[in-house]
Amino acid sequence: MSARDLFAVPRSGLPLHPQFEALASSSAHAKARSLMNALYARMGDPDGNFPADFQRDGFHSRLFELACFAYLESSGFTCRR
């Protein structure tokens, strides 16, 4: 599965989460965006909704999912979805 850039926003006209917009546009967070994209590429997206949820109403839930994946991966666990 090829992961896409979590910060590439499609032209849908739907409102973006304000904290997503702040993270996506901040030059100070460039390395964080890179890390999040790398985690997402390893984690995968079985339901295909991760980027859309992350950019909109599910921002906090999906951010927490990335953090949990990073913690489990760094602790030596393998996540099979």
Coordinates of C-alpha atoms in Angstrom, one line a residue:
M1 CA 0.0 0.0 0.0
S2 CA 1.4 3.4 -1.0
A3 CA 0.8 6.0 1.6
R4 CA 0.2 9.6 0.6
D5 CA 1.2 12.9 2.1
L6 CA -1.1 13.5 5.1
F7 CA -0.7 17.3 4.5
A8 CA -1.7 17.3 0.8
V9 CA -5.2 18.7 1.0
P10 CA -7.6 17.8 -1.8
R11 CA -9.9 20.5 -3.2
S12 CA -13.1 19.4 -1.6
G13 CA -14.3 22.7 -0.2
L14 CA -14.8 21.0 3.2
P15 CA -13.5 22.9 6.2
L16 CA -10.2 21.8 7.7
H17 CA -9.6 21.4 11.4
P18 CA -7.9 24.6 12.7
Q19 CA -5.1 22.8 14.5
F20 CA -4.5 20.7 11.3
E21 CA -4.2 24.0 9.4
A22 CA -1.7 25.4 11.9
L23 CA 0.4 22.2 11.8
A24 CA 0.3 22.1 8.0
S25 CA 1.3 25.7 7.5
S26 CA 4.0 26.1 10.2
S27 CA 7.6 26.1 9.0
A28 CA 8.6 25.3 12.6
H29 CA 6.8 21.9 12.3
A30 CA 8.3 20.7 9.0
K31 CA 10.2 17.9 10.7
A32 CA 7.1 16.8 12.7
R33 CA 5.2 16.6 9.4
S34 CA 7.9 14.5 7.9
L35 CA 7.9 12.2 10.9
M36 CA 4.1 11.9 10.8
N37 CA 4.2 11.0 7.1
A38 CA 6.8 8.3 7.8
L39 CA 4.8 6.8 10.6
Y40 CA 1.6 6.9 8.4
A41 CA 3.5 5.1 5.6
R42 CA 4.5 2.3 8.0
M43 CA 1.2 2.2 9.8
G44 CA -1.0 1.9 6.7
D45 CA -4.6 2.9 6.2
P46 CA -6.9 -0.1 6.0
D47 CA -10.2 1.8 5.8
G48 CA -8.9 4.6 3.5
N49 CA -10.2 7.4 5.6
F50 CA -7.2 8.4 7.6
P51 CA -6.1 11.5 5.7
A52 CA -9.6 12.9 5.4
D53 CA -10.3 12.3 9.1
F54 CA -6.9 13.7 10.1
Q55 CA -7.5 16.9 8.1
R56 CA -11.0 17.5 9.5
D57 CA -13.1 16.5 12.4
G58 CA -11.1 13.4 13.4
F59 CA -7.8 15.3 13.8
H60 CA -7.3 14.5 17.5
S61 CA -8.3 10.9 17.2
R62 CA -6.1 10.3 14.2
L63 CA -3.2 12.1 15.8
F64 CA -3.6 9.9 18.9
E65 CA -3.7 6.8 16.6
L66 CA -0.3 7.9 15.1
A67 CA 1.1 8.4 18.5
C68 CA 0.0 5.0 19.7
F69 CA 1.4 3.4 16.7
A70 CA 4.8 5.2 17.2
Y71 CA 4.8 4.1 20.9
L72 CA 4.0 0.5 20.1
E73 CA 6.5 0.3 17.3
S74 CA 9.3 1.8 19.4
S75 CA 8.5 -0.7 22.1
G76 CA 9.1 -3.6 19.8
F77 CA 5.5 -4.5 19.0
T78 CA 4.2 -5.3 15.5
C79 CA 0.8 -4.0 14.6
R80 CA -1.1 -6.2 12.2
R81 CA -4.2 -4.6 10.9

